[in-house]
């Protein structure tokens, strides 16, 4: 059986300083990877480097400030990683750019904001993937993992948001649906270069949301009637990053505790 560890694999995690990204960085570090946190949040990124090094004893964790909407930033990231390690084994597309009007009810979403959010989120994922795929094509190997969402596959149940200020904005469905299908496109296109492309679609992750929302959402979750913890997503990521998943491409793995059944 092939190894499940990530020893010495060079893994770029966009949005690595965020809620789910932090758990991904920690999980990959525990499995022996060389992790590059590519994020716009320098303060949190640097803090995380220290924290993860301390907790795991893995010193191959670095932060590089990178806005996935900025080609110069991406070029700088690639240059720095190649200079240090000579290879990029994997890209985890996990960043979550959104503008300040993001997160509104359908009736309140302005056309300009819809377009901008698609542009910065989906467009950013496209840009960083295109640039890093170029490197992977030359290497004749690579592994790309897109973090999608259950809302890229299923419709939201708006009842769960009742009585809260939260909603599920339409641009999120559009973006994540596109991410799932772009995963298939890229898997098909890049397969001949020995590049695998898969997606993970997490369910809602607990982040101190209003109790009423948590209760209503959790009711639909078959496993434990609870929202996901960030650790619930890490196992699938580690598997897809490992050589054990070497014959898997173009797939979208839903990690939602059975919410969508
Ligand atoms: N939280 C959930 O319940 C949930 C559920 C399913 C899927 N997801 C997906 O998981 C991913 C991570 O979500 P999260 O909840 O950890 O979000 P988060 O907001 O906690 O973290 C996102 C990170 O992305 C960074 N970022 C934002 N714009 C960027 C840019 N232009 N370039 C580089 N980095 C940028 C932020 O600084 C932040 O560190 C997202 O793709 C999200 O859609 C989240």
PDB file of C-alpha atoms and ligand atoms in Angstrom:
ATOM      1  CA  UNK A   1       0.000   0.000   0.000  1.00  0.00           C
ATOM      2  CA  UNK A   2       1.271   3.481  -0.804  1.00  0.00           C
ATOM      3  CA  UNK A   3       2.179   5.859   1.971  1.00  0.00           C
ATOM      4  CA  UNK A   4      -0.335   8.179   3.584  1.00  0.00           C
ATOM      5  CA  UNK A   5       2.309  10.625   4.802  1.00  0.00           C
ATOM      6  CA  UNK A   6       3.178  13.873   3.049  1.00  0.00           C
ATOM      7  CA  UNK A   7       6.892  13.798   3.814  1.00  0.00           C
ATOM      8  CA  UNK A   8       8.730  16.627   2.048  1.00  0.00           C
ATOM      9  CA  UNK A   9       5.849  17.413  -0.299  1.00  0.00           C
ATOM     10  CA  UNK A  10       5.848  21.116  -1.170  1.00  0.00           C
ATOM     11  CA  UNK A  11       2.272  22.324  -0.688  1.00  0.00           C
ATOM     12  CA  UNK A  12       0.977  25.850  -1.356  1.00  0.00           C
ATOM     13  CA  UNK A  13      -2.215  26.643   0.575  1.00  0.00           C
ATOM     14  CA  UNK A  14      -4.018  29.818  -0.502  1.00  0.00           C
ATOM     15  CA  UNK A  15      -6.031  31.430   2.279  1.00  0.00           C
ATOM     16  CA  UNK A  16      -3.914  29.341   4.643  1.00  0.00           C
ATOM     17  CA  UNK A  17      -4.294  31.884   7.443  1.00  0.00           C
ATOM     18  CA  UNK A  18      -8.112  31.549   7.634  1.00  0.00           C
ATOM     19  CA  UNK A  19     -10.470  29.332   9.624  1.00  0.00           C
ATOM     20  CA  UNK A  20     -10.153  26.158   7.526  1.00  0.00           C
ATOM     21  CA  UNK A  21      -6.729  27.075   6.103  1.00  0.00           C
ATOM     22  CA  UNK A  22      -5.155  27.101   9.576  1.00  0.00           C
ATOM     23  CA  UNK A  23      -6.279  23.499  10.161  1.00  0.00           C
ATOM     24  CA  UNK A  24      -4.981  22.496   6.712  1.00  0.00           C
ATOM     25  CA  UNK A  25      -1.583  24.048   7.464  1.00  0.00           C
ATOM     26  CA  UNK A  26      -1.385  22.294  10.824  1.00  0.00           C
ATOM     27  CA  UNK A  27      -2.545  18.946   9.353  1.00  0.00           C
ATOM     28  CA  UNK A  28      -0.031  19.051   6.489  1.00  0.00           C
ATOM     29  CA  UNK A  29       2.766  20.094   8.850  1.00  0.00           C
ATOM     30  CA  UNK A  30       1.966  17.125  11.127  1.00  0.00           C
ATOM     31  CA  UNK A  31       2.323  14.790   8.146  1.00  0.00           C
ATOM     32  CA  UNK A  32       5.781  16.099   7.276  1.00  0.00           C
ATOM     33  CA  UNK A  33       4.967  18.460   4.388  1.00  0.00           C
ATOM     34  CA  UNK A  34       6.737  21.684   3.475  1.00  0.00           C
ATOM     35  CA  UNK A  35       3.908  24.179   3.693  1.00  0.00           C
ATOM     36  CA  UNK A  36       3.635  27.598   2.089  1.00  0.00           C
ATOM     37  CA  UNK A  37       0.861  29.785   3.489  1.00  0.00           C
ATOM     38  CA  UNK A  38      -0.166  32.100   0.630  1.00  0.00           C
ATOM     39  CA  UNK A  39      -2.488  34.705   2.068  1.00  0.00           C
ATOM     40  CA  UNK A  40      -3.109  38.468   2.191  1.00  0.00           C
ATOM     41  CA  UNK A  41      -3.266  38.441   5.998  1.00  0.00           C
ATOM     42  CA  UNK A  42       0.394  38.890   6.897  1.00  0.00           C
ATOM     43  CA  UNK A  43      -0.116  39.265  10.645  1.00  0.00           C
ATOM     44  CA  UNK A  44      -2.160  36.090  11.044  1.00  0.00           C
ATOM     45  CA  UNK A  45       0.061  34.239   8.562  1.00  0.00           C
ATOM     46  CA  UNK A  46       3.249  35.009  10.506  1.00  0.00           C
ATOM     47  CA  UNK A  47       1.575  34.145  13.810  1.00  0.00           C
ATOM     48  CA  UNK A  48       0.453  30.824  12.356  1.00  0.00           C
ATOM     49  CA  UNK A  49       3.964  29.963  11.143  1.00  0.00           C
ATOM     50  CA  UNK A  50       5.276  30.315  14.703  1.00  0.00           C
ATOM     51  CA  UNK A  51       2.340  28.451  16.209  1.00  0.00           C
ATOM     52  CA  UNK A  52       2.490  25.480  13.819  1.00  0.00           C
ATOM     53  CA  UNK A  53       6.279  25.187  14.042  1.00  0.00           C
ATOM     54  CA  UNK A  54       5.982  25.102  17.834  1.00  0.00           C
ATOM     55  CA  UNK A  55       3.146  22.565  17.883  1.00  0.00           C
ATOM     56  CA  UNK A  56       4.495  20.170  15.237  1.00  0.00           C
ATOM     57  CA  UNK A  57       8.276  20.587  15.392  1.00  0.00           C
ATOM     58  CA  UNK A  58       8.172  20.932  11.590  1.00  0.00           C
ATOM     59  CA  UNK A  59      10.277  23.967  10.658  1.00  0.00           C
ATOM     60  CA  UNK A  60       9.456  23.902   6.952  1.00  0.00           C
ATOM     61  CA  UNK A  61       6.466  26.224   7.242  1.00  0.00           C
ATOM     62  CA  UNK A  62       6.628  29.625   5.570  1.00  0.00           C
ATOM     63  CA  UNK A  63       4.304  32.539   4.926  1.00  0.00           C
ATOM     64  CA  UNK A  64       4.385  34.405   1.615  1.00  0.00           C
ATOM     65  CA  UNK A  65       2.050  37.362   1.191  1.00  0.00           C
ATOM     66  CA  UNK A  66       0.098  36.662  -1.973  1.00  0.00           C
ATOM     67  CA  UNK A  67      -3.134  38.127  -3.307  1.00  0.00           C
ATOM     68  CA  UNK A  68      -4.559  35.543  -5.718  1.00  0.00           C
ATOM     69  CA  UNK A  69      -5.938  38.418  -7.810  1.00  0.00           C
ATOM     70  CA  UNK A  70      -2.497  39.870  -8.398  1.00  0.00           C
ATOM     71  CA  UNK A  71      -0.349  38.218 -11.073  1.00  0.00           C
ATOM     72  CA  UNK A  72       2.843  39.871  -9.819  1.00  0.00           C
ATOM     73  CA  UNK A  73       2.190  38.477  -6.328  1.00  0.00           C
ATOM     74  CA  UNK A  74       1.630  35.007  -7.779  1.00  0.00           C
ATOM     75  CA  UNK A  75       4.780  35.213  -9.889  1.00  0.00           C
ATOM     76  CA  UNK A  76       6.698  36.276  -6.770  1.00  0.00           C
ATOM     77  CA  UNK A  77       5.256  33.351  -4.815  1.00  0.00           C
ATOM     78  CA  UNK A  78       6.231  30.856  -7.523  1.00  0.00           C
ATOM     79  CA  UNK A  79       9.730  32.307  -7.825  1.00  0.00           C
ATOM     80  CA  UNK A  80      10.306  32.139  -4.066  1.00  0.00           C
ATOM     81  CA  UNK A  81       9.019  28.563  -3.738  1.00  0.00           C
ATOM     82  CA  UNK A  82      10.991  27.279  -6.722  1.00  0.00           C
ATOM     83  CA  UNK A  83      14.146  29.011  -5.475  1.00  0.00           C
ATOM     84  CA  UNK A  84      13.746  27.384  -2.042  1.00  0.00           C
ATOM     85  CA  UNK A  85      12.454  23.927  -2.951  1.00  0.00           C
ATOM     86  CA  UNK A  86      12.805  23.554  -6.764  1.00  0.00           C
ATOM     87  CA  UNK A  87       9.297  22.105  -7.061  1.00  0.00           C
ATOM     88  CA  UNK A  88       5.601  22.716  -6.286  1.00  0.00           C
ATOM     89  CA  UNK A  89       3.957  19.373  -5.535  1.00  0.00           C
ATOM     90  CA  UNK A  90       0.511  20.669  -4.678  1.00  0.00           C
ATOM     91  CA  UNK A  91      -1.756  23.708  -4.714  1.00  0.00           C
ATOM     92  CA  UNK A  92      -4.716  23.902  -2.350  1.00  0.00           C
ATOM     93  CA  UNK A  93      -7.166  26.547  -3.589  1.00  0.00           C
ATOM     94  CA  UNK A  94      -8.762  27.571  -0.315  1.00  0.00           C
ATOM     95  CA  UNK A  95      -8.700  31.421  -0.305  1.00  0.00           C
ATOM     96  CA  UNK A  96     -12.038  33.159   0.178  1.00  0.00           C
ATOM     97  CA  UNK A  97     -11.916  36.677  -1.301  1.00  0.00           C
ATOM     98  CA  UNK A  98     -15.124  38.670  -1.042  1.00  0.00           C
ATOM     99  CA  UNK A  99     -15.918  42.390  -1.267  1.00  0.00           C
ATOM    100  CA  UNK A 100     -17.483  44.418   1.546  1.00  0.00           C
ATOM    101  CA  UNK A 101     -21.021  44.049   0.205  1.00  0.00           C
ATOM    102  CA  UNK A 102     -20.785  40.263   0.098  1.00  0.00           C
ATOM    103  CA  UNK A 103     -23.309  38.114   1.942  1.00  0.00           C
ATOM    104  CA  UNK A 104     -26.635  39.797   1.149  1.00  0.00           C
ATOM    105  CA  UNK A 105     -30.102  38.411   0.473  1.00  0.00           C
ATOM    106  CA  UNK A 106     -30.928  37.791  -3.209  1.00  0.00           C
ATOM    107  CA  UNK A 107     -33.039  40.993  -3.490  1.00  0.00           C
ATOM    108  CA  UNK A 108     -30.208  43.131  -2.097  1.00  0.00           C
ATOM    109  CA  UNK A 109     -27.324  41.882  -4.259  1.00  0.00           C
ATOM    110  CA  UNK A 110     -26.289  44.607  -6.707  1.00  0.00           C
ATOM    111  CA  UNK A 111     -25.181  43.554 -10.180  1.00  0.00           C
ATOM    112  CA  UNK A 112     -21.796  45.256  -9.623  1.00  0.00           C
ATOM    113  CA  UNK A 113     -21.194  43.322  -6.400  1.00  0.00           C
ATOM    114  CA  UNK A 114     -22.273  40.035  -7.957  1.00  0.00           C
ATOM    115  CA  UNK A 115     -19.739  40.544 -10.763  1.00  0.00           C
ATOM    116  CA  UNK A 116     -16.966  41.740  -8.452  1.00  0.00           C
ATOM    117  CA  UNK A 117     -17.326  38.781  -6.111  1.00  0.00           C
ATOM    118  CA  UNK A 118     -17.295  36.297  -8.976  1.00  0.00           C
ATOM    119  CA  UNK A 119     -14.261  38.108 -10.364  1.00  0.00           C
ATOM    120  CA  UNK A 120     -12.165  38.145  -7.188  1.00  0.00           C
ATOM    121  CA  UNK A 121     -13.103  34.667  -5.965  1.00  0.00           C
ATOM    122  CA  UNK A 122     -13.504  32.542  -9.091  1.00  0.00           C
ATOM    123  CA  UNK A 123     -11.202  34.736 -11.179  1.00  0.00           C
ATOM    124  CA  UNK A 124      -8.528  34.573  -8.488  1.00  0.00           C
ATOM    125  CA  UNK A 125      -8.756  30.791  -8.323  1.00  0.00           C
ATOM    126  CA  UNK A 126      -8.416  30.668 -12.113  1.00  0.00           C
ATOM    127  CA  UNK A 127      -5.374  32.959 -12.099  1.00  0.00           C
ATOM    128  CA  UNK A 128      -3.364  31.204  -9.397  1.00  0.00           C
ATOM    129  CA  UNK A 129      -4.247  27.805 -10.860  1.00  0.00           C
ATOM    130  CA  UNK A 130      -3.188  28.845 -14.367  1.00  0.00           C
ATOM    131  CA  UNK A 131       0.178  30.166 -13.187  1.00  0.00           C
ATOM    132  CA  UNK A 132       0.987  27.216 -10.912  1.00  0.00           C
ATOM    133  CA  UNK A 133      -0.263  24.673 -13.477  1.00  0.00           C
ATOM    134  CA  UNK A 134       2.385  26.096 -15.837  1.00  0.00           C
ATOM    135  CA  UNK A 135       5.067  25.105 -13.320  1.00  0.00           C
ATOM    136  CA  UNK A 136       3.463  21.681 -12.784  1.00  0.00           C
ATOM    137  CA  UNK A 137       3.293  21.050 -16.545  1.00  0.00           C
ATOM    138  CA  UNK A 138       7.040  21.617 -16.793  1.00  0.00           C
ATOM    139  CA  UNK A 139       7.616  19.317 -13.797  1.00  0.00           C
ATOM    140  CA  UNK A 140       5.317  16.722 -15.392  1.00  0.00           C
ATOM    141  CA  UNK A 141       3.619  16.237 -12.054  1.00  0.00           C
ATOM    142  CA  UNK A 142       1.272  18.110  -9.783  1.00  0.00           C
ATOM    143  CA  UNK A 143      -1.756  17.955  -7.569  1.00  0.00           C
ATOM    144  CA  UNK A 144      -4.458  20.635  -7.341  1.00  0.00           C
ATOM    145  CA  UNK A 145      -7.204  20.568  -4.735  1.00  0.00           C
ATOM    146  CA  UNK A 146     -10.062  23.049  -4.932  1.00  0.00           C
ATOM    147  CA  UNK A 147     -12.084  23.798  -1.835  1.00  0.00           C
ATOM    148  CA  UNK A 148     -15.669  24.034  -3.084  1.00  0.00           C
ATOM    149  CA  UNK A 149     -18.787  23.680  -0.886  1.00  0.00           C
ATOM    150  CA  UNK A 150     -22.019  21.744  -0.492  1.00  0.00           C
ATOM    151  CA  UNK A 151     -23.611  24.910  -1.923  1.00  0.00           C
ATOM    152  CA  UNK A 152     -21.768  24.278  -5.177  1.00  0.00           C
ATOM    153  CA  UNK A 153     -23.778  21.061  -5.503  1.00  0.00           C
ATOM    154  CA  UNK A 154     -27.001  21.522  -3.509  1.00  0.00           C
ATOM    155  CA  UNK A 155     -29.447  24.380  -2.927  1.00  0.00           C
ATOM    156  CA  UNK A 156     -29.369  26.108   0.449  1.00  0.00           C
ATOM    157  CA  UNK A 157     -32.244  25.533   2.878  1.00  0.00           C
ATOM    158  CA  UNK A 158     -33.121  29.143   3.710  1.00  0.00           C
ATOM    159  CA  UNK A 159     -35.129  28.119   6.776  1.00  0.00           C
ATOM    160  CA  UNK A 160     -31.866  27.660   8.704  1.00  0.00           C
ATOM    161  CA  UNK A 161     -31.094  31.397   8.426  1.00  0.00           C
ATOM    162  CA  UNK A 162     -34.482  32.564   9.786  1.00  0.00           C
ATOM    163  CA  UNK A 163     -34.205  35.119  12.587  1.00  0.00           C
ATOM    164  CA  UNK A 164     -30.479  35.735  11.929  1.00  0.00           C
ATOM    165  CA  UNK A 165     -28.633  38.331   9.856  1.00  0.00           C
ATOM    166  CA  UNK A 166     -27.006  35.522   7.909  1.00  0.00           C
ATOM    167  CA  UNK A 167     -27.915  34.183   4.485  1.00  0.00           C
ATOM    168  CA  UNK A 168     -26.336  32.191   1.698  1.00  0.00           C
ATOM    169  CA  UNK A 169     -25.620  34.662  -1.107  1.00  0.00           C
ATOM    170  CA  UNK A 170     -26.339  33.670  -4.693  1.00  0.00           C
ATOM    171  CA  UNK A 171     -22.793  34.474  -5.819  1.00  0.00           C
ATOM    172  CA  UNK A 172     -21.484  31.738  -3.506  1.00  0.00           C
ATOM    173  CA  UNK A 173     -23.618  29.113  -5.297  1.00  0.00           C
ATOM    174  CA  UNK A 174     -22.439  30.438  -8.642  1.00  0.00           C
ATOM    175  CA  UNK A 175     -18.780  30.429  -7.603  1.00  0.00           C
ATOM    176  CA  UNK A 176     -18.759  27.019  -5.946  1.00  0.00           C
ATOM    177  CA  UNK A 177     -20.798  25.370  -8.710  1.00  0.00           C
ATOM    178  CA  UNK A 178     -18.214  26.693 -11.135  1.00  0.00           C
ATOM    179  CA  UNK A 179     -15.347  25.481  -8.940  1.00  0.00           C
ATOM    180  CA  UNK A 180     -16.755  21.929  -8.989  1.00  0.00           C
ATOM    181  CA  UNK A 181     -17.087  21.965 -12.771  1.00  0.00           C
ATOM    182  CA  UNK A 182     -13.734  23.687 -13.336  1.00  0.00           C
ATOM    183  CA  UNK A 183     -12.248  20.824 -11.312  1.00  0.00           C
ATOM    184  CA  UNK A 184     -13.525  18.375 -13.924  1.00  0.00           C
ATOM    185  CA  UNK A 185     -12.361  20.576 -16.798  1.00  0.00           C
ATOM    186  CA  UNK A 186      -8.880  20.977 -15.342  1.00  0.00           C
ATOM    187  CA  UNK A 187      -8.595  17.270 -14.470  1.00  0.00           C
ATOM    188  CA  UNK A 188      -9.379  16.398 -18.053  1.00  0.00           C
ATOM    189  CA  UNK A 189      -7.083  19.059 -19.523  1.00  0.00           C
ATOM    190  CA  UNK A 190      -4.097  18.599 -17.224  1.00  0.00           C
ATOM    191  CA  UNK A 191      -4.211  14.816 -16.841  1.00  0.00           C
ATOM    192  CA  UNK A 192      -1.777  14.268 -19.683  1.00  0.00           C
ATOM    193  CA  UNK A 193       0.839  16.236 -17.716  1.00  0.00           C
ATOM    194  CA  UNK A 194       0.392  13.911 -14.724  1.00  0.00           C
ATOM    195  CA  UNK A 195      -1.488  16.610 -12.807  1.00  0.00           C
ATOM    196  CA  UNK A 196      -4.429  15.483 -10.682  1.00  0.00           C
ATOM    197  CA  UNK A 197      -7.252  17.916  -9.895  1.00  0.00           C
ATOM    198  CA  UNK A 198      -9.922  17.201  -7.277  1.00  0.00           C
ATOM    199  CA  UNK A 199     -12.358  19.156  -5.133  1.00  0.00           C
ATOM    200  CA  UNK A 200     -13.509  18.919  -1.543  1.00  0.00           C
ATOM    201  CA  UNK A 201     -16.990  20.206  -0.692  1.00  0.00           C
ATOM    202  CA  UNK A 202     -17.291  20.820   3.042  1.00  0.00           C
ATOM    203  CA  UNK A 203     -20.575  21.352   4.806  1.00  0.00           C
ATOM    204  CA  UNK A 204     -21.020  24.272   7.205  1.00  0.00           C
ATOM    205  CA  UNK A 205     -18.105  24.655   9.636  1.00  0.00           C
ATOM    206  CA  UNK A 206     -18.843  25.770  13.192  1.00  0.00           C
ATOM    207  CA  UNK A 207     -17.554  29.290  13.799  1.00  0.00           C
ATOM    208  CA  UNK A 208     -19.653  30.660  16.654  1.00  0.00           C
ATOM    209  CA  UNK A 209     -22.668  31.274  14.429  1.00  0.00           C
ATOM    210  CA  UNK A 210     -25.949  32.280  16.178  1.00  0.00           C
ATOM    211  CA  UNK A 211     -27.271  29.336  18.271  1.00  0.00           C
ATOM    212  CA  UNK A 212     -30.596  29.188  16.398  1.00  0.00           C
ATOM    213  CA  UNK A 213     -28.795  28.774  13.102  1.00  0.00           C
ATOM    214  CA  UNK A 214     -26.454  26.121  14.506  1.00  0.00           C
ATOM    215  CA  UNK A 215     -29.403  24.175  15.892  1.00  0.00           C
ATOM    216  CA  UNK A 216     -31.459  24.304  12.687  1.00  0.00           C
ATOM    217  CA  UNK A 217     -28.484  23.474  10.441  1.00  0.00           C
ATOM    218  CA  UNK A 218     -27.306  20.628  12.689  1.00  0.00           C
ATOM    219  CA  UNK A 219     -30.709  18.918  12.646  1.00  0.00           C
ATOM    220  CA  UNK A 220     -30.092  17.860   9.039  1.00  0.00           C
ATOM    221  CA  UNK A 221     -26.633  16.431   9.779  1.00  0.00           C
ATOM    222  CA  UNK A 222     -26.885  12.648  10.097  1.00  0.00           C
ATOM    223  CA  UNK A 223     -23.536  12.133  11.828  1.00  0.00           C
ATOM    224  CA  UNK A 224     -23.756  13.630  15.300  1.00  0.00           C
ATOM    225  CA  UNK A 225     -26.296  16.392  14.535  1.00  0.00           C
ATOM    226  CA  UNK A 226     -23.508  18.931  14.530  1.00  0.00           C
ATOM    227  CA  UNK A 227     -21.719  21.339  12.214  1.00  0.00           C
ATOM    228  CA  UNK A 228     -18.305  20.345  10.884  1.00  0.00           C
ATOM    229  CA  UNK A 229     -15.137  21.098  12.798  1.00  0.00           C
ATOM    230  CA  UNK A 230     -12.127  22.140  10.762  1.00  0.00           C
ATOM    231  CA  UNK A 231     -10.448  18.815  11.595  1.00  0.00           C
ATOM    232  CA  UNK A 232     -13.313  16.967   9.911  1.00  0.00           C
ATOM    233  CA  UNK A 233     -12.094  18.312   6.560  1.00  0.00           C
ATOM    234  CA  UNK A 234      -8.379  17.612   7.059  1.00  0.00           C
ATOM    235  CA  UNK A 235      -8.477  13.814   6.592  1.00  0.00           C
ATOM    236  CA  UNK A 236      -9.806  14.055   3.039  1.00  0.00           C
ATOM    237  CA  UNK A 237      -7.293  16.749   2.210  1.00  0.00           C
ATOM    238  CA  UNK A 238      -4.411  14.605   3.487  1.00  0.00           C
ATOM    239  CA  UNK A 239      -5.688  11.632   1.483  1.00  0.00           C
ATOM    240  CA  UNK A 240      -6.002  13.607  -1.770  1.00  0.00           C
ATOM    241  CA  UNK A 241      -2.567  15.131  -1.229  1.00  0.00           C
ATOM    242  CA  UNK A 242      -1.016  11.708  -0.621  1.00  0.00           C
ATOM    243  CA  UNK A 243       0.235   9.171  -3.159  1.00  0.00           C
ATOM    244  CA  UNK A 244      -2.585   6.886  -2.064  1.00  0.00           C
ATOM    245  CA  UNK A 245      -4.926   9.022  -4.173  1.00  0.00           C
ATOM    246  CA  UNK A 246      -2.616   8.740  -7.196  1.00  0.00           C
ATOM    247  CA  UNK A 247      -5.342   7.273  -9.458  1.00  0.00           C
ATOM    248  CA  UNK A 248      -8.071   9.748  -8.477  1.00  0.00           C
ATOM    249  CA  UNK A 249      -8.803  12.854 -10.502  1.00  0.00           C
ATOM    250  CA  UNK A 250     -11.768  15.067 -11.392  1.00  0.00           C
ATOM    251  CA  UNK A 251     -13.695  14.107  -8.261  1.00  0.00           C
ATOM    252  CA  UNK A 252     -15.600  16.213  -5.758  1.00  0.00           C
ATOM    253  CA  UNK A 253     -15.652  14.682  -2.277  1.00  0.00           C
ATOM    254  CA  UNK A 254     -18.503  15.928  -0.108  1.00  0.00           C
ATOM    255  CA  UNK A 255     -17.661  16.145   3.595  1.00  0.00           C
ATOM    256  CA  UNK A 256     -20.910  17.165   5.273  1.00  0.00           C
ATOM    257  CA  UNK A 257     -21.759  14.490   7.858  1.00  0.00           C
ATOM    258  CA  UNK A 258     -24.672  13.407   5.674  1.00  0.00           C
ATOM    259  CA  UNK A 259     -26.360  16.852   5.533  1.00  0.00           C
ATOM    260  CA  UNK A 260     -27.095  16.375   1.850  1.00  0.00           C
ATOM    261  CA  UNK A 261     -28.621  12.878   2.055  1.00  0.00           C
TER     262      UNK A 261
HETATM  263  N1  LIG B   1     -16.421  28.085   6.665  1.00  0.00           N
HETATM  264  C1  LIG B   1     -17.295  27.241   6.106  1.00  0.00           C
HETATM  265  O1  LIG B   1     -18.320  26.864   6.686  1.00  0.00           O
HETATM  266  C2  LIG B   1     -17.015  26.695   4.728  1.00  0.00           C
HETATM  267  C3  LIG B   1     -17.838  25.654   4.235  1.00  0.00           C
HETATM  268  C4  LIG B   1     -17.583  25.142   2.972  1.00  0.00           C
HETATM  269  C5  LIG B   1     -16.558  25.662   2.218  1.00  0.00           C
HETATM  270  N2  LIG B   1     -15.791  26.674   2.704  1.00  0.00           N
HETATM  271  C6  LIG B   1     -14.695  27.173   1.859  1.00  0.00           C
HETATM  272  O2  LIG B   1     -13.476  26.971   2.540  1.00  0.00           O
HETATM  273  C7  LIG B   1     -12.549  27.970   2.141  1.00  0.00           C
HETATM  274  C8  LIG B   1     -11.980  28.657   3.362  1.00  0.00           C
HETATM  275  O3  LIG B   1     -13.044  29.257   4.083  1.00  0.00           O
HETATM  276  P1  LIG B   1     -12.898  29.831   5.541  1.00  0.00           P
HETATM  277  O4  LIG B   1     -14.207  29.663   6.192  1.00  0.00           O
HETATM  278  O5  LIG B   1     -11.673  29.286   6.172  1.00  0.00           O
HETATM  279  O6  LIG B   1     -12.707  31.388   5.227  1.00  0.00           O
HETATM  280  P2  LIG B   1     -11.882  32.507   6.040  1.00  0.00           P
HETATM  281  O7  LIG B   1     -12.458  33.807   5.652  1.00  0.00           O
HETATM  282  O8  LIG B   1     -11.789  32.160   7.484  1.00  0.00           O
HETATM  283  O9  LIG B   1     -10.416  32.388   5.434  1.00  0.00           O
HETATM  284  C9  LIG B   1     -10.157  32.770   4.098  1.00  0.00           C
HETATM  285  C10 LIG B   1      -8.715  33.218   3.983  1.00  0.00           C
HETATM  286  O10 LIG B   1      -8.533  33.678   2.637  1.00  0.00           O
HETATM  287  C11 LIG B   1      -7.710  34.833   2.691  1.00  0.00           C
HETATM  288  N3  LIG B   1      -7.920  35.639   1.483  1.00  0.00           N
HETATM  289  C12 LIG B   1      -8.973  36.461   1.200  1.00  0.00           C
HETATM  290  N4  LIG B   1      -8.776  37.068   0.022  1.00  0.00           N
HETATM  291  C13 LIG B   1      -7.588  36.611  -0.461  1.00  0.00           C
HETATM  292  C14 LIG B   1      -6.844  36.862  -1.656  1.00  0.00           C
HETATM  293  N5  LIG B   1      -7.299  37.729  -2.589  1.00  0.00           N
HETATM  294  N6  LIG B   1      -5.674  36.222  -1.826  1.00  0.00           N
HETATM  295  C15 LIG B   1      -5.202  35.353  -0.874  1.00  0.00           C
HETATM  296  N7  LIG B   1      -5.848  35.094   0.276  1.00  0.00           N
HETATM  297  C16 LIG B   1      -7.028  35.702   0.457  1.00  0.00           C
HETATM  298  C17 LIG B   1      -8.123  35.559   3.968  1.00  0.00           C
HETATM  299  O11 LIG B   1      -7.128  36.464   4.396  1.00  0.00           O
HETATM  300  C18 LIG B   1      -8.340  34.394   4.920  1.00  0.00           C
HETATM  301  O12 LIG B   1      -7.170  34.093   5.645  1.00  0.00           O
HETATM  302  C19 LIG B   1     -13.306  28.925   1.225  1.00  0.00           C
HETATM  303  O13 LIG B   1     -13.056  28.558  -0.126  1.00  0.00           O
HETATM  304  C20 LIG B   1     -14.752  28.661   1.572  1.00  0.00           C
HETATM  305  O14 LIG B   1     -15.631  28.962   0.531  1.00  0.00           O
HETATM  306  C21 LIG B   1     -15.996  27.199   3.938  1.00  0.00           C
END
